[in-house]
């Protein structure tokens, strides 16, 4: 583990932040701002909340600089903070407003479009309905399963890293993912 | 290879294969297995539908003033004062002292005298003594029992 940590340039940047180098913090922020905010958005499905939580993540990173020790990959630490905040937010029932937003969010957010041809209005509407179904299916997953799927699918993390972030065994992560994908396969089967 | 679904072993290979993340060697094994296993073939087909559906979900743009708001909060976050830095390592020591004081206070004998333990033999002896006293009280004076001269 020591060897891999030695190569973790993010951890080295964080150690420079610890030494008072603000520019290194800016580099880490630029590198992970988008991915962390997107992860949180998919977790809580509310953009303003996701941004607030993402700010809290980076604020905690900054505040923890003096006590930071590179005992794990930097991204493991970063996503552990993000996941912790998101799970707490979901657990505390602060997502009621988010669910209302989800209900009325069918016309929100960009939809991935094929670049080689402009879709018609009808195609765009169909696409938005599909995306909304995906969001609902993900929102219906238990919070920990949701976090595991998002880290696996969008952050392309290894099972071992997801396990460290969720503080469980690798086999538990695989079980979480299998149950989650099983649910999604049933809910999204008609999208074939 | 054994069926990952039936044996529950290496099930993640099916997920990784569906996501296009499985190395070539294992991917070939899965492909050969799927030729004779409709369950695994169906799993991969359905999982790819999920994978593509999830891929269509693009998050929203992040606010342009994200960094400005964050640095504002960073600026408001005051660095720990020397008193806080000094206090932090002392917290466990103080907590331990408080625990010791609390446990001592709980175990200090109060004005109420402690109940002595009573052994079973002691109870038996007392009962015997009581019985003997009762018998003595019932027994007539010794002179009455003196046999009459013949």
XYZ file of C-alpha atoms in Angstrom:
342
model
C 0.000 0.000 0.000
C 2.892 2.307 0.777
C 4.167 2.096 -2.776
C 0.813 2.931 -4.287
C 0.416 5.829 -1.880
C 3.819 7.111 -2.900
C 2.448 7.446 -6.431
C -0.746 9.160 -5.351
C 0.049 12.651 -6.521
C -3.224 13.911 -5.058
C -2.025 12.910 -1.611
C 1.208 14.774 -2.292
C -0.801 17.837 -3.286
C -2.768 17.506 -0.076
C 0.448 17.337 1.912
C 1.437 20.622 0.278
C -1.916 22.059 1.298
C -1.024 20.923 4.796
C 2.155 22.972 4.489
C 0.080 26.031 3.631
C 0.183 25.889 -0.181
C -3.172 27.313 -1.314
C -2.362 26.705 -4.988
C -2.327 22.937 -4.368
C -5.782 23.173 -2.849
C -6.954 25.034 -5.952
C -5.540 22.229 -8.114
C -7.385 19.567 -6.133
C -10.563 21.614 -6.283
C -10.319 22.033 -10.052
C -9.594 18.341 -10.483
C -12.454 16.989 -8.381
C -15.076 19.744 -8.154
C -17.096 18.413 -11.099
C -16.920 14.710 -10.277
C -17.739 15.200 -6.596
C -20.647 17.545 -7.343
C -22.021 15.198 -10.009
C -21.743 12.254 -7.642
C -23.617 14.215 -4.969
C -26.205 15.391 -7.476
C -26.952 11.800 -8.464
C -27.129 10.845 -4.800
C -29.489 13.593 -3.612
C -31.008 14.526 -7.008
C -31.183 18.194 -6.138
C -28.641 20.517 -7.756
C -28.524 23.307 -5.122
C -28.229 20.720 -2.333
C -25.553 18.836 -4.269
C -23.522 22.039 -4.639
C -23.913 22.890 -0.955
C -22.781 19.400 0.024
C -19.873 19.558 -2.429
C -18.787 22.847 -0.884
C -18.964 21.229 2.531
C -16.777 18.360 1.251
C -14.030 20.723 0.069
C -14.391 22.890 3.141
C -13.835 19.820 5.317
C -10.841 18.855 3.205
C -9.400 22.310 3.735
C -10.168 22.379 7.449
C -8.606 18.935 7.906
C -5.371 19.929 6.193
C -3.419 20.284 9.432
C -4.262 16.791 10.624
C -4.180 15.133 7.176
C -2.216 11.898 6.929
C -2.027 10.003 3.627
C -3.234 6.703 5.073
C -5.392 5.995 2.000
C -5.769 7.198 -1.566
C -6.818 10.837 -1.645
C -9.940 10.033 -3.686
C -10.949 7.368 -1.179
C -10.802 9.967 1.576
C -12.557 12.580 -0.581
C -15.427 10.295 -1.578
C -15.740 8.956 1.931
C -16.461 12.507 3.095
C -18.857 13.060 0.185
C -20.683 9.773 0.741
C -20.915 10.402 4.470
C -22.500 13.813 3.889
C -24.911 12.489 1.272
C -26.000 9.504 3.371
C -26.515 11.772 6.379
C -28.561 14.178 4.299
C -30.725 11.341 2.969
C -31.038 9.743 6.410
C -32.111 12.974 8.049
C -35.082 13.171 5.713
C -33.912 16.375 4.163
C -34.731 14.889 0.800
C -38.466 15.510 0.917
C -38.054 18.676 -1.054
C -35.696 16.827 -3.348
C -38.331 14.220 -4.080
C -40.786 16.963 -4.929
C -38.196 18.387 -7.250
C -37.690 14.961 -8.762
C -41.390 14.773 -9.504
C -41.318 18.050 -11.345
C -37.869 17.661 -12.801
C -38.796 15.924 -16.012
C -37.878 18.995 -17.999
C -34.699 19.786 -16.097
C -31.124 18.931 -16.832
C -29.274 18.207 -20.015
C -29.745 14.992 -21.888
C -26.944 13.282 -23.738
C -27.612 13.740 -27.396
C -26.076 12.173 -30.435
C -23.727 14.771 -31.891
C -24.130 13.812 -35.520
C -27.796 14.687 -35.872
C -30.037 17.179 -34.168
C -32.919 15.388 -32.433
C -36.458 16.474 -33.068
C -38.619 17.930 -30.332
C -40.384 14.603 -30.001
C -37.103 12.697 -29.715
C -35.913 15.102 -27.057
C -39.101 14.630 -25.080
C -38.834 10.845 -25.301
C -35.215 11.093 -24.188
C -36.136 13.268 -21.217
C -38.808 10.816 -20.155
C -36.231 8.023 -20.297
C -33.738 9.974 -18.223
C -36.438 10.759 -15.708
C -37.198 7.041 -15.429
C -33.517 6.344 -14.824
C -33.392 8.988 -12.094
C -36.466 7.578 -10.416
C -35.086 4.053 -10.561
C -31.819 5.183 -8.989
C -33.659 7.276 -6.381
C -35.683 4.201 -5.386
C -32.548 2.268 -4.465
C -31.513 2.121 -0.809
C -28.952 4.864 -0.155
C -25.941 2.588 0.227
C -26.783 0.611 -2.918
C -27.228 3.902 -4.743
C -23.816 5.130 -3.620
C -22.206 1.854 -4.694
C -23.810 1.966 -8.150
C -22.859 5.608 -8.717
C -19.246 5.022 -7.737
C -19.105 1.860 -9.852
C -20.790 3.261 -12.939
C -19.808 6.937 -13.076
C -16.606 7.139 -11.059
C -15.401 3.788 -12.456
C -14.025 2.759 -9.089
C -12.710 -0.683 -8.240
C -14.698 -2.831 -5.829
C -11.898 -2.515 -3.274
C -12.021 1.287 -3.306
C -15.815 1.362 -3.018
C -15.464 -1.009 -0.063
C -13.039 1.358 1.660
C -15.313 4.331 1.059
C -18.399 2.520 2.335
C -16.388 0.947 5.145
C -17.392 -2.618 4.335
C -15.849 -5.702 2.782
C -15.289 -6.150 -0.930
C -17.740 -9.062 -1.012
C -20.353 -6.862 0.696
C -19.874 -4.274 -2.051
C -20.344 -6.927 -4.734
C -23.555 -8.051 -3.023
C -24.750 -4.439 -2.800
C -24.071 -3.942 -6.495
C -25.746 -7.178 -7.530
C -28.883 -6.360 -5.588
C -28.924 -2.808 -6.926
C -28.405 -3.803 -10.546
C -30.980 -6.553 -10.194
C -33.539 -3.938 -9.136
C -32.494 -1.646 -11.965
C -32.688 -4.458 -14.532
C -36.301 -5.059 -13.547
C -37.237 -1.381 -13.481
C -35.452 -0.436 -16.690
C -36.049 -3.608 -18.694
C -38.546 -1.854 -20.966
C -35.839 0.544 -22.124
C -34.214 -2.150 -24.255
C -15.749 -22.339 -16.586
C -18.460 -22.763 -13.942
C -21.591 -20.690 -14.353
C -21.087 -17.442 -12.340
C -24.805 -17.160 -11.686
C -25.305 -20.725 -10.472
C -22.108 -20.963 -8.444
C -22.164 -17.331 -7.264
C -18.425 -17.281 -7.930
C -16.885 -14.506 -10.000
C -20.318 -12.990 -10.566
C -18.624 -9.620 -10.888
C -17.087 -10.822 -14.150
C -20.564 -10.601 -15.661
C -20.930 -7.009 -14.435
C -17.469 -6.088 -15.654
C -18.041 -7.812 -18.991
C -21.355 -5.989 -19.468
C -19.576 -2.708 -18.710
C -16.744 -3.521 -21.115
C -14.260 -3.461 -18.240
C -13.253 -7.116 -18.133
C -9.776 -8.048 -19.357
C -9.570 -9.924 -22.635
C -8.680 -13.308 -21.138
C -11.707 -13.410 -18.844
C -13.936 -11.821 -21.457
C -13.214 -14.731 -23.798
C -14.108 -17.173 -21.011
C -17.416 -15.396 -20.417
C -18.205 -15.325 -24.122
C -17.545 -19.060 -24.464
C -19.657 -19.752 -21.394
C -22.564 -17.651 -22.656
C -22.762 -19.759 -25.802
C -24.114 -22.588 -23.674
C -25.684 -20.639 -20.799
C -28.856 -18.704 -21.605
C -29.080 -17.338 -18.040
C -25.737 -15.587 -18.254
C -26.458 -14.406 -21.793
C -29.740 -12.869 -20.591
C -28.006 -11.322 -17.586
C -25.447 -9.594 -19.815
C -28.107 -8.433 -22.269
C -30.275 -6.913 -19.518
C -27.309 -5.443 -17.672
C -26.177 -3.680 -20.832
C -29.624 -2.074 -21.075
C -29.184 -0.744 -17.529
C -25.641 0.386 -18.273
C -26.705 2.338 -21.365
C -29.729 3.813 -19.591
C -27.537 5.054 -16.745
C -25.164 6.494 -19.318
C -27.895 8.783 -20.642
C -28.227 10.544 -17.304
C -26.098 13.640 -17.474
C -25.908 15.851 -14.403
C -26.478 19.575 -14.543
C -23.857 22.249 -14.996
C -22.227 23.468 -11.821
C -22.857 27.083 -10.848
C -20.285 29.501 -12.192
C -19.738 30.990 -8.743
C -19.025 27.639 -7.055
C -15.374 28.472 -6.357
C -16.130 32.015 -5.220
C -18.691 30.750 -2.697
C -16.337 28.049 -1.503
C -13.403 30.434 -0.997
C -15.724 32.754 0.871
C -16.478 29.899 3.283
C -12.797 28.994 3.451
C -12.041 32.593 4.372
C -14.653 32.507 7.105
C -13.241 29.283 8.510
C -10.869 30.687 11.098
C -7.746 28.706 11.796
C -7.696 26.968 15.129
C -6.468 29.209 17.923
C -3.513 28.227 20.109
C -5.987 27.467 22.910
C -7.927 25.022 20.677
C -4.710 23.394 19.487
C -3.574 23.020 23.098
C -6.945 21.771 24.252
C -7.351 19.102 21.528
C -4.754 16.592 22.806
C -5.969 17.155 26.358
C -9.543 16.091 25.591
C -8.967 12.321 26.061
C -6.994 12.953 29.259
C -9.757 15.144 30.686
C -12.387 12.578 29.660
C -10.429 9.811 31.390
C -10.087 11.936 34.555
C -13.815 12.642 34.560
C -14.542 8.931 34.211
C -12.252 8.116 37.128
C -13.845 10.802 39.306
C -17.324 9.553 38.386
C -16.473 5.924 39.148
C -14.853 6.874 42.473
C -17.916 8.917 43.407
C -20.190 6.018 42.579
C -18.165 3.535 44.641
C -17.584 5.727 47.690
C -19.398 4.194 50.742
C -22.296 6.293 51.934
C -23.603 6.852 55.496
C -25.740 3.736 55.254
C -23.851 0.832 56.842
C -23.145 -1.933 54.453
C -25.158 -5.099 54.788
C -22.979 -7.849 56.164
C -23.031 -11.095 54.456
C -24.758 -13.902 56.364
C -23.476 -17.432 56.093
C -25.970 -20.370 56.086
C -24.223 -21.988 59.080
C -24.680 -18.801 61.045
C -28.414 -18.875 60.340
C -28.617 -22.532 61.332
C -26.754 -21.859 64.581
C -29.084 -18.996 65.426
C -32.123 -21.168 64.755
C -30.650 -23.925 66.916
C -30.028 -21.441 69.714
C -33.599 -20.193 69.461
C -34.901 -23.757 69.545
C -32.786 -24.529 72.592
C -34.044 -21.442 74.422
C -37.623 -22.390 73.585
C -37.070 -25.915 74.939
C -35.473 -24.581 78.116
C -38.458 -22.342 78.705
C -40.865 -25.295 78.329
C -38.864 -27.710 80.455
C -40.074 -27.916 84.138
C -37.598 -27.182 86.945
C -34.922 -29.817 87.482
C -36.092 -30.599 91.111
C -39.447 -31.861 89.969
C -37.695 -34.519 88.034
C -35.769 -35.811 91.011
C -36.765 -39.454 91.545
C -38.617 -40.236 94.742
C -36.679 -42.381 97.225
C -37.879 -45.872 97.201
